[in-house]
mmCIF file of C-alpha atoms in Angstrom:
data_model
loop_
_atom_site.group_PDB
_atom_site.id
_atom_site.type_symbol
_atom_site.label_atom_id
_atom_site.label_comp_id
_atom_site.label_asym_id
_atom_site.label_seq_id
_atom_site.Cartn_x
_atom_site.Cartn_y
_atom_site.Cartn_z
ATOM 1 C CA UNK A 1 -71.025 24.405 -1.128
ATOM 2 C CA UNK A 2 -73.127 26.744 -3.210
ATOM 3 C CA UNK A 3 -72.669 27.758 -6.807
ATOM 4 C CA UNK A 4 -73.103 31.366 -7.826
ATOM 5 C CA UNK A 5 -73.499 32.343 -11.438
ATOM 6 C CA UNK A 6 -73.211 35.911 -12.624
ATOM 7 C CA UNK A 7 -75.297 36.564 -15.748
ATOM 8 C CA UNK A 8 -73.488 39.223 -17.771
ATOM 9 C CA UNK A 9 -72.318 39.327 -21.371
ATOM 10 C CA UNK A 10 -71.175 35.746 -20.917
ATOM 11 C CA UNK A 11 -71.902 33.228 -18.190
ATOM 12 C CA UNK A 12 -69.222 32.851 -15.513
ATOM 13 C CA UNK A 13 -69.399 30.245 -12.758
ATOM 14 C CA UNK A 14 -68.037 30.756 -9.243
ATOM 15 C CA UNK A 15 -67.982 28.492 -6.218
ATOM 16 C CA UNK A 16 -68.145 29.622 -2.602
ATOM 17 C CA UNK A 17 -67.624 27.914 0.708
ATOM 18 C CA UNK A 18 -69.019 30.873 2.630
ATOM 19 C CA UNK A 19 -72.593 29.996 3.564
ATOM 20 C CA UNK A 20 -73.561 33.667 3.568
ATOM 21 C CA UNK A 21 -72.225 34.122 -0.006
ATOM 22 C CA UNK A 22 -70.097 37.152 -0.832
ATOM 23 C CA UNK A 23 -72.711 38.543 -3.218
ATOM 24 C CA UNK A 24 -71.633 42.168 -3.038
ATOM 25 C CA UNK A 25 -68.121 41.462 -4.304
ATOM 26 C CA UNK A 26 -69.559 39.895 -7.458
ATOM 27 C CA UNK A 27 -72.337 42.339 -8.214
ATOM 28 C CA UNK A 28 -72.358 45.318 -10.561
ATOM 29 C CA UNK A 29 -73.572 48.734 -9.458
ATOM 30 C CA UNK A 30 -76.830 49.640 -11.157
ATOM 31 C CA UNK A 31 -77.906 53.053 -12.306
ATOM 32 C CA UNK A 32 -79.583 55.026 -9.531
ATOM 33 C CA UNK A 33 -81.573 57.066 -12.055
ATOM 34 C CA UNK A 34 -84.081 54.336 -12.854
ATOM 35 C CA UNK A 35 -86.308 51.915 -10.996
ATOM 36 C CA UNK A 36 -85.227 48.699 -12.666
ATOM 37 C CA UNK A 37 -82.000 46.738 -12.686
ATOM 38 C CA UNK A 38 -80.770 45.559 -16.051
ATOM 39 C CA UNK A 39 -81.200 41.841 -16.593
ATOM 40 C CA UNK A 40 -77.599 41.686 -17.785
ATOM 41 C CA UNK A 41 -76.455 42.334 -14.205
ATOM 42 C CA UNK A 42 -78.449 39.528 -12.648
ATOM 43 C CA UNK A 43 -76.878 37.445 -9.908
ATOM 44 C CA UNK A 44 -78.345 33.981 -9.424
ATOM 45 C CA UNK A 45 -77.543 31.985 -6.310
ATOM 46 C CA UNK A 46 -78.244 28.274 -6.184
ATOM 47 C CA UNK A 47 -78.193 26.847 -2.696
ATOM 48 C CA UNK A 48 -77.318 23.303 -1.824
ATOM 49 C CA UNK A 49 -79.603 23.587 1.203
ATOM 50 C CA UNK A 50 -82.678 21.475 0.391
ATOM 51 C CA UNK A 51 -84.791 23.689 2.654
ATOM 52 C CA UNK A 52 -83.976 26.811 0.640
ATOM 53 C CA UNK A 53 -86.885 26.176 -1.680
ATOM 54 C CA UNK A 54 -88.914 28.581 -3.722
ATOM 55 C CA UNK A 55 -92.547 28.597 -4.685
ATOM 56 C CA UNK A 56 -92.836 28.523 -8.440
ATOM 57 C CA UNK A 57 -96.152 28.676 -10.272
ATOM 58 C CA UNK A 58 -96.316 28.519 -14.031
ATOM 59 C CA UNK A 59 -94.567 26.714 -16.847
ATOM 60 C CA UNK A 60 -90.998 27.503 -15.814
ATOM 61 C CA UNK A 61 -89.038 24.508 -14.542
ATOM 62 C CA UNK A 62 -87.790 24.388 -10.943
ATOM 63 C CA UNK A 63 -84.153 24.954 -10.034
ATOM 64 C CA UNK A 64 -84.117 22.273 -7.353
ATOM 65 C CA UNK A 65 -85.977 19.205 -6.123
ATOM 66 C CA UNK A 66 -87.462 21.219 -3.268
ATOM 67 C CA UNK A 67 -88.699 23.804 -5.752
ATOM 68 C CA UNK A 68 -90.320 21.045 -7.825
ATOM 69 C CA UNK A 69 -91.961 19.564 -4.752
ATOM 70 C CA UNK A 70 -93.249 23.001 -3.732
ATOM 71 C CA UNK A 71 -94.654 23.602 -7.205
ATOM 72 C CA UNK A 72 -96.427 20.231 -7.212
ATOM 73 C CA UNK A 73 -97.825 20.834 -3.741
ATOM 74 C CA UNK A 74 -99.089 24.302 -4.643
ATOM 75 C CA UNK A 75 -100.664 23.032 -7.870
ATOM 76 C CA UNK A 76 -102.779 20.682 -5.747
ATOM 77 C CA UNK A 77 -103.270 23.026 -2.793
ATOM 78 C CA UNK A 78 -104.355 26.126 -4.744
ATOM 79 C CA UNK A 79 -107.647 24.767 -6.176
ATOM 80 C CA UNK A 80 -108.475 23.027 -2.882
ATOM 81 C CA UNK A 81 -107.996 26.176 -0.821
ATOM 82 C CA UNK A 82 -110.009 28.205 -3.304
ATOM 83 C CA UNK A 83 -113.027 26.053 -2.450
ATOM 84 C CA UNK A 84 -112.775 27.168 1.201
ATOM 85 C CA UNK A 85 -111.647 30.760 0.690
ATOM 86 C CA UNK A 86 -115.088 32.280 1.111
ATOM 87 C CA UNK A 87 -115.489 33.344 -2.494
ATOM 88 C CA UNK A 88 -115.428 36.998 -3.516
ATOM 89 C CA UNK A 89 -112.939 38.748 -1.184
ATOM 90 C CA UNK A 90 -114.789 42.050 -1.554
ATOM 91 C CA UNK A 91 -117.960 40.733 0.075
ATOM 92 C CA UNK A 92 -118.782 41.172 3.761
ATOM 93 C CA UNK A 93 -116.757 38.752 5.866
ATOM 94 C CA UNK A 94 -117.149 36.979 9.164
ATOM 95 C CA UNK A 95 -114.807 39.182 11.174
ATOM 96 C CA UNK A 96 -114.498 36.705 14.036
ATOM 97 C CA UNK A 97 -113.420 33.947 11.657
ATOM 98 C CA UNK A 98 -111.054 36.258 9.788
ATOM 99 C CA UNK A 99 -109.243 37.369 12.923
ATOM 100 C CA UNK A 100 -109.224 33.846 14.394
ATOM 101 C CA UNK A 101 -107.612 32.226 11.333
ATOM 102 C CA UNK A 102 -105.117 35.059 10.943
ATOM 103 C CA UNK A 103 -104.245 34.828 14.644
ATOM 104 C CA UNK A 104 -103.664 31.078 14.272
ATOM 105 C CA UNK A 105 -101.349 31.920 11.383
ATOM 106 C CA UNK A 106 -99.462 34.286 13.662
ATOM 107 C CA UNK A 107 -99.104 31.596 16.318
ATOM 108 C CA UNK A 108 -97.738 29.155 13.741
ATOM 109 C CA UNK A 109 -94.936 31.604 12.909
ATOM 110 C CA UNK A 110 -94.711 33.253 16.334
ATOM 111 C CA UNK A 111 -90.897 33.443 16.682
ATOM 112 C CA UNK A 112 -90.406 35.174 13.334
ATOM 113 C CA UNK A 113 -91.514 38.366 11.632
ATOM 114 C CA UNK A 114 -92.632 40.293 14.721
ATOM 115 C CA UNK A 115 -89.605 42.281 15.852
ATOM 116 C CA UNK A 116 -86.679 44.182 14.470
ATOM 117 C CA UNK A 117 -83.162 42.988 15.218
ATOM 118 C CA UNK A 118 -81.807 46.447 14.408
ATOM 119 C CA UNK A 119 -80.894 48.981 17.035
ATOM 120 C CA UNK A 120 -82.400 52.431 16.670
ATOM 121 C CA UNK A 121 -80.108 54.821 14.812
ATOM 122 C CA UNK A 122 -78.113 51.908 13.403
ATOM 123 C CA UNK A 123 -80.868 51.244 10.854
ATOM 124 C CA UNK A 124 -81.262 52.655 7.366
ATOM 125 C CA UNK A 125 -82.382 56.242 6.875
ATOM 126 C CA UNK A 126 -86.157 56.530 6.688
ATOM 127 C CA UNK A 127 -87.869 58.485 3.943
ATOM 128 C CA UNK A 128 -91.469 58.812 2.789
ATOM 129 C CA UNK A 129 -90.296 59.512 -0.755
ATOM 130 C CA UNK A 130 -90.394 56.826 -3.422
ATOM 131 C CA UNK A 131 -86.652 56.328 -3.237
ATOM 132 C CA UNK A 132 -84.950 54.318 -6.006
ATOM 133 C CA UNK A 133 -82.722 52.744 -3.344
ATOM 134 C CA UNK A 134 -85.564 50.699 -1.846
ATOM 135 C CA UNK A 135 -85.374 46.985 -2.498
ATOM 136 C CA UNK A 136 -88.032 45.618 -4.836
ATOM 137 C CA UNK A 137 -89.731 42.348 -3.916
ATOM 138 C CA UNK A 138 -91.957 40.366 -6.281
ATOM 139 C CA UNK A 139 -94.019 37.871 -4.282
ATOM 140 C CA UNK A 140 -97.496 36.790 -3.319
ATOM 141 C CA UNK A 141 -98.867 36.785 0.205
ATOM 142 C CA UNK A 142 -99.873 33.115 0.434
ATOM 143 C CA UNK A 143 -96.470 31.781 -0.673
ATOM 144 C CA UNK A 144 -94.573 30.272 2.328
ATOM 145 C CA UNK A 145 -91.167 31.008 0.790
ATOM 146 C CA UNK A 146 -92.149 34.621 0.112
ATOM 147 C CA UNK A 147 -93.233 34.722 3.757
ATOM 148 C CA UNK A 148 -89.732 33.647 4.808
ATOM 149 C CA UNK A 149 -88.263 36.641 2.966
ATOM 150 C CA UNK A 150 -90.836 39.056 4.409
ATOM 151 C CA UNK A 151 -90.023 37.792 7.907
ATOM 152 C CA UNK A 152 -86.351 38.530 7.281
ATOM 153 C CA UNK A 153 -87.215 41.997 5.989
ATOM 154 C CA UNK A 154 -89.131 42.672 9.223
ATOM 155 C CA UNK A 155 -86.152 41.531 11.292
ATOM 156 C CA UNK A 156 -83.851 43.808 9.289
ATOM 157 C CA UNK A 157 -86.257 46.749 9.617
ATOM 158 C CA UNK A 158 -86.154 47.432 5.878
ATOM 159 C CA UNK A 159 -88.537 49.515 3.810
ATOM 160 C CA UNK A 160 -89.201 47.785 0.483
ATOM 161 C CA UNK A 161 -91.349 48.133 -2.622
ATOM 162 C CA UNK A 162 -93.681 45.154 -2.947
ATOM 163 C CA UNK A 163 -95.028 44.056 -6.327
ATOM 164 C CA UNK A 164 -97.720 41.433 -5.623
ATOM 165 C CA UNK A 165 -97.813 38.562 -8.121
ATOM 166 C CA UNK A 166 -101.045 36.636 -7.478
ATOM 167 C CA UNK A 167 -102.038 33.677 -9.608
ATOM 168 C CA UNK A 168 -103.629 35.206 -12.710
ATOM 169 C CA UNK A 169 -101.455 38.332 -12.447
ATOM 170 C CA UNK A 170 -101.747 40.627 -15.464
ATOM 171 C CA UNK A 171 -98.771 42.878 -14.769
ATOM 172 C CA UNK A 172 -96.152 41.831 -12.246
ATOM 173 C CA UNK A 173 -95.597 38.214 -13.276
ATOM 174 C CA UNK A 174 -94.732 39.416 -16.754
ATOM 175 C CA UNK A 175 -92.205 41.811 -15.184
ATOM 176 C CA UNK A 176 -90.566 38.888 -13.371
ATOM 177 C CA UNK A 177 -90.346 36.860 -16.584
ATOM 178 C CA UNK A 178 -88.831 39.830 -18.392
ATOM 179 C CA UNK A 179 -86.400 40.845 -15.651
ATOM 180 C CA UNK A 180 -85.420 37.437 -14.296
ATOM 181 C CA UNK A 181 -86.100 35.056 -17.158
ATOM 182 C CA UNK A 182 -88.687 32.848 -15.462
ATOM 183 C CA UNK A 183 -91.832 32.969 -13.345
ATOM 184 C CA UNK A 184 -90.611 32.022 -9.878
ATOM 185 C CA UNK A 185 -91.188 33.596 -6.484
ATOM 186 C CA UNK A 186 -89.917 35.315 -4.472
ATOM 187 C CA UNK A 187 -87.795 37.460 -6.782
ATOM 188 C CA UNK A 188 -85.678 40.274 -5.313
ATOM 189 C CA UNK A 189 -84.090 43.283 -6.998
ATOM 190 C CA UNK A 190 -81.565 45.401 -5.095
ATOM 191 C CA UNK A 191 -80.915 48.647 -7.017
ATOM 192 C CA UNK A 192 -78.144 49.514 -4.554
ATOM 193 C CA UNK A 193 -75.916 46.663 -5.723
ATOM 194 C CA UNK A 194 -77.380 45.692 -9.088
ATOM 195 C CA UNK A 195 -78.250 42.231 -7.752
ATOM 196 C CA UNK A 196 -81.431 40.374 -8.693
ATOM 197 C CA UNK A 197 -82.097 36.864 -7.489
ATOM 198 C CA UNK A 198 -84.490 33.984 -6.880
ATOM 199 C CA UNK A 199 -84.440 31.339 -4.090
ATOM 200 C CA UNK A 200 -85.781 32.442 -0.710
ATOM 201 C CA UNK A 201 -82.954 30.988 1.380
ATOM 202 C CA UNK A 202 -80.333 32.718 -0.721
ATOM 203 C CA UNK A 203 -82.290 35.982 -0.607
ATOM 204 C CA UNK A 204 -82.415 35.845 3.204
ATOM 205 C CA UNK A 205 -78.675 35.152 3.421
ATOM 206 C CA UNK A 206 -77.974 37.985 0.991
ATOM 207 C CA UNK A 207 -80.150 40.455 2.913
ATOM 208 C CA UNK A 208 -78.465 39.696 6.214
ATOM 209 C CA UNK A 209 -74.998 39.912 4.700
ATOM 210 C CA UNK A 210 -75.782 43.175 2.909
ATOM 211 C CA UNK A 211 -77.989 44.907 5.511
ATOM 212 C CA UNK A 212 -77.630 42.916 8.742
ATOM 213 C CA UNK A 213 -74.521 44.691 10.043
ATOM 214 C CA UNK A 214 -73.094 41.409 11.300
ATOM 215 C CA UNK A 215 -76.360 39.979 12.557
ATOM 216 C CA UNK A 216 -77.682 36.551 11.571
ATOM 217 C CA UNK A 217 -81.270 35.415 10.888
ATOM 218 C CA UNK A 218 -83.274 34.387 13.938
ATOM 219 C CA UNK A 219 -82.764 30.783 14.954
ATOM 220 C CA UNK A 220 -84.933 28.512 12.838
ATOM 221 C CA UNK A 221 -86.050 31.134 10.311
ATOM 222 C CA UNK A 222 -84.477 29.346 7.350
ATOM 223 C CA UNK A 223 -85.132 25.821 8.574
ATOM 224 C CA UNK A 224 -88.746 26.229 9.694
ATOM 225 C CA UNK A 225 -90.448 27.090 6.407
ATOM 226 C CA UNK A 226 -91.072 23.519 5.306
ATOM 227 C CA UNK A 227 -92.476 22.683 8.770
ATOM 228 C CA UNK A 228 -94.716 25.612 9.747
ATOM 229 C CA UNK A 229 -94.362 27.934 6.749
ATOM 230 C CA UNK A 230 -97.410 26.392 5.078
ATOM 231 C CA UNK A 231 -99.679 26.836 8.092
ATOM 232 C CA UNK A 232 -100.704 30.475 7.421
ATOM 233 C CA UNK A 233 -101.496 29.527 3.808
ATOM 234 C CA UNK A 234 -103.747 26.713 5.012
ATOM 235 C CA UNK A 235 -105.338 28.591 7.936
ATOM 236 C CA UNK A 236 -106.129 31.519 5.647
ATOM 237 C CA UNK A 237 -107.564 29.186 2.972
ATOM 238 C CA UNK A 238 -105.381 30.631 0.262
ATOM 239 C CA UNK A 239 -106.221 34.295 0.781
ATOM 240 C CA UNK A 240 -103.643 36.448 -0.991
ATOM 241 C CA UNK A 241 -102.998 33.822 -3.653
ATOM 242 C CA UNK A 242 -105.284 34.607 -6.620
ATOM 243 C CA UNK A 243 -106.040 37.818 -8.504
ATOM 244 C CA UNK A 244 -109.548 39.125 -7.825
ATOM 245 C CA UNK A 245 -111.458 38.860 -11.088
ATOM 246 C CA UNK A 246 -112.866 42.378 -10.688
ATOM 247 C CA UNK A 247 -109.530 44.057 -9.927
ATOM 248 C CA UNK A 248 -108.721 47.183 -11.887
ATOM 249 C CA UNK A 249 -106.388 46.213 -14.765
ATOM 250 C CA UNK A 250 -104.291 49.373 -14.681
ATOM 251 C CA UNK A 251 -102.043 50.250 -11.703
ATOM 252 C CA UNK A 252 -102.464 53.491 -9.741
ATOM 253 C CA UNK A 253 -100.114 56.302 -10.682
ATOM 254 C CA UNK A 254 -98.500 56.294 -7.224
ATOM 255 C CA UNK A 255 -97.676 53.384 -4.945
ATOM 256 C CA UNK A 256 -99.746 52.956 -1.815
ATOM 257 C CA UNK A 257 -97.902 52.866 1.501
ATOM 258 C CA UNK A 258 -98.551 50.325 4.250
ATOM 259 C CA UNK A 259 -97.233 50.356 7.808
ATOM 260 C CA UNK A 260 -97.142 46.742 8.863
ATOM 261 C CA UNK A 261 -95.024 43.925 10.181
ATOM 262 C CA UNK A 262 -95.084 40.401 8.854
ATOM 263 C CA UNK A 263 -96.686 38.489 11.707
ATOM 264 C CA UNK A 264 -99.384 40.977 12.681
ATOM 265 C CA UNK A 265 -102.768 39.236 12.176
ATOM 266 C CA UNK A 266 -104.624 42.378 11.082
ATOM 267 C CA UNK A 267 -101.902 43.597 8.732
ATOM 268 C CA UNK A 268 -101.829 40.131 7.123
ATOM 269 C CA UNK A 269 -105.473 40.503 6.072
ATOM 270 C CA UNK A 270 -104.719 43.866 4.429
ATOM 271 C CA UNK A 271 -101.648 42.528 2.611
ATOM 272 C CA UNK A 272 -103.787 39.689 1.252
ATOM 273 C CA UNK A 273 -106.182 42.235 -0.237
ATOM 274 C CA UNK A 274 -103.348 44.259 -1.771
ATOM 275 C CA UNK A 275 -102.104 41.041 -3.373
ATOM 276 C CA UNK A 276 -105.532 40.030 -4.693
ATOM 277 C CA UNK A 277 -105.863 43.498 -6.246
ATOM 278 C CA UNK A 278 -102.255 43.372 -7.557
ATOM 279 C CA UNK A 279 -101.571 46.803 -6.075
ATOM 280 C CA UNK A 280 -97.878 47.738 -5.748
ATOM 281 C CA UNK A 281 -97.061 49.356 -2.418
ATOM 282 C CA UNK A 282 -94.283 50.573 -0.172
ATOM 283 C CA UNK A 283 -94.001 48.309 2.858
ATOM 284 C CA UNK A 284 -92.922 50.214 5.954
ATOM 285 C CA UNK A 285 -91.987 47.557 8.494
ATOM 286 C CA UNK A 286 -92.656 48.539 12.099
ATOM 287 C CA UNK A 287 -91.938 45.402 14.091
ATOM 288 C CA UNK A 288 -91.173 45.634 17.800
ATOM 289 C CA UNK A 289 -88.074 47.819 18.175
ATOM 290 C CA UNK A 290 -88.326 49.323 14.693
ATOM 291 C CA UNK A 291 -86.851 52.739 14.029
ATOM 292 C CA UNK A 292 -90.039 53.537 12.071
ATOM 293 C CA UNK A 293 -92.233 53.437 15.159
ATOM 294 C CA UNK A 294 -91.631 57.145 15.748
ATOM 295 C CA UNK A 295 -92.569 57.907 12.129
ATOM 296 C CA UNK A 296 -95.809 55.944 12.525
ATOM 297 C CA UNK A 297 -96.648 57.680 15.808
ATOM 298 C CA UNK A 298 -95.920 61.089 14.279
ATOM 299 C CA UNK A 299 -98.348 60.345 11.435
ATOM 300 C CA UNK A 300 -101.114 58.541 13.316
ATOM 301 C CA UNK A 301 -100.627 59.253 17.018
ATOM 302 C CA UNK A 302 -100.524 55.496 17.608
ATOM 303 C CA UNK A 303 -98.294 52.452 17.186
ATOM 304 C CA UNK A 304 -101.157 50.334 15.850
ATOM 305 C CA UNK A 305 -100.902 48.596 12.490
ATOM 306 C CA UNK A 306 -101.998 48.228 9.777
ATOM 307 C CA UNK A 307 -102.043 51.818 8.610
ATOM 308 C CA UNK A 308 -102.600 52.604 4.928
ATOM 309 C CA UNK A 309 -101.684 55.776 3.054
ATOM 310 C CA UNK A 310 -102.970 56.229 -0.498
ATOM 311 C CA UNK A 311 -101.371 59.281 -2.134
ATOM 312 C CA UNK A 312 -103.628 58.846 -5.163
ATOM 313 C CA UNK A 313 -106.684 59.903 -3.166
ATOM 314 C CA UNK A 314 -105.019 61.549 -0.132
ATOM 315 C CA UNK A 315 -106.593 58.824 2.005
ATOM 316 C CA UNK A 316 -105.205 57.579 5.323
ATOM 317 C CA UNK A 317 -106.896 54.710 7.182
ATOM 318 C CA UNK A 318 -105.965 52.735 10.283
ATOM 319 C CA UNK A 319 -108.714 50.142 10.840
ATOM 320 C CA UNK A 320 -108.221 46.916 8.865
ATOM 321 C CA UNK A 321 -111.943 46.514 8.093
ATOM 322 C CA UNK A 322 -112.146 50.066 6.778
ATOM 323 C CA UNK A 323 -108.979 49.499 4.750
ATOM 324 C CA UNK A 324 -110.491 46.393 3.116
ATOM 325 C CA UNK A 325 -113.674 48.230 2.237
ATOM 326 C CA UNK A 326 -111.716 51.150 0.817
ATOM 327 C CA UNK A 327 -109.388 49.001 -1.290
ATOM 328 C CA UNK A 328 -112.063 46.842 -2.901
ATOM 329 C CA UNK A 329 -114.302 49.832 -3.590
ATOM 330 C CA UNK A 330 -111.560 52.082 -4.932
ATOM 331 C CA UNK A 331 -109.592 49.573 -6.990
ATOM 332 C CA UNK A 332 -112.263 47.439 -8.606
ATOM 333 C CA UNK A 333 -112.746 47.638 -12.384
ATOM 334 C CA UNK A 334 -115.866 49.703 -11.679
ATOM 335 C CA UNK A 335 -115.031 51.539 -8.457
ATOM 336 C CA UNK A 336 -117.800 52.679 -6.168
ATOM 337 C CA UNK A 337 -117.674 56.011 -4.326
ATOM 338 C CA UNK A 338 -115.739 55.696 -1.068
#
């Protein structure tokens, strides 16, 4: 049984025996004229599933024993991985090693985050505009529980706004504290229903109930995180976990746009860089069978990912090495000419 609390003018407690949770019936509709959901309409779901943990970094206390264990593990793992991360992410890298470790990460999570479970025209309408109806996900790339949510988003073929929250974040972690009340990840905001929530397992269940059209998560997606979910974090030596010390402190005026899918080894390397630079972006998922494949082909002439669009400089790039060079040159505190 799971307990669902609706934070409004006064706290009300509900209980549910439905493992998918009937979130939509309890949520308030948010204003479609703004980008943020009022904290007064927050919906918090606490799962009794011990595997539905969340990675929490900071002073906020955990909601569950699994969350506490994850926090303790990360507090030890983070400094250790930093020793092996290769230092400054903007410097020239060993491409063979980069691709090899990212490919091992893909193998560790091979069944999940590579294909869409949706069926063509049955998916959401696609738009290049910065639509207020896109879901907003606060996360960081190295977090295994954030990865679980991103895998679900790939399966559901959703386009979302990603707000990276690396360790040392100067913008987005404060937003999470202000909007949700604590610094815990992942944190999801759905402007379509007025729901905002923590806990990765509950987020996945909510997404499939709200946007899955009767489908269920792939077998093992929820259960596998504590077994293989940490492997990409370890193989990648903590890339996508810490804010780059030379990152530009102010955000760009427009969000970047990335065509990607969760388990692509080259796209992973780009998402790590976007996280380390704390650059908000629109994630256009194009897993196998995605309805966005045609959009990608129309733009690029190819199905290959990653593909980055930066409306701030009218730049479009498709090679991951060129994307890395562009991002670290353009969005450092003292950018170099690209």
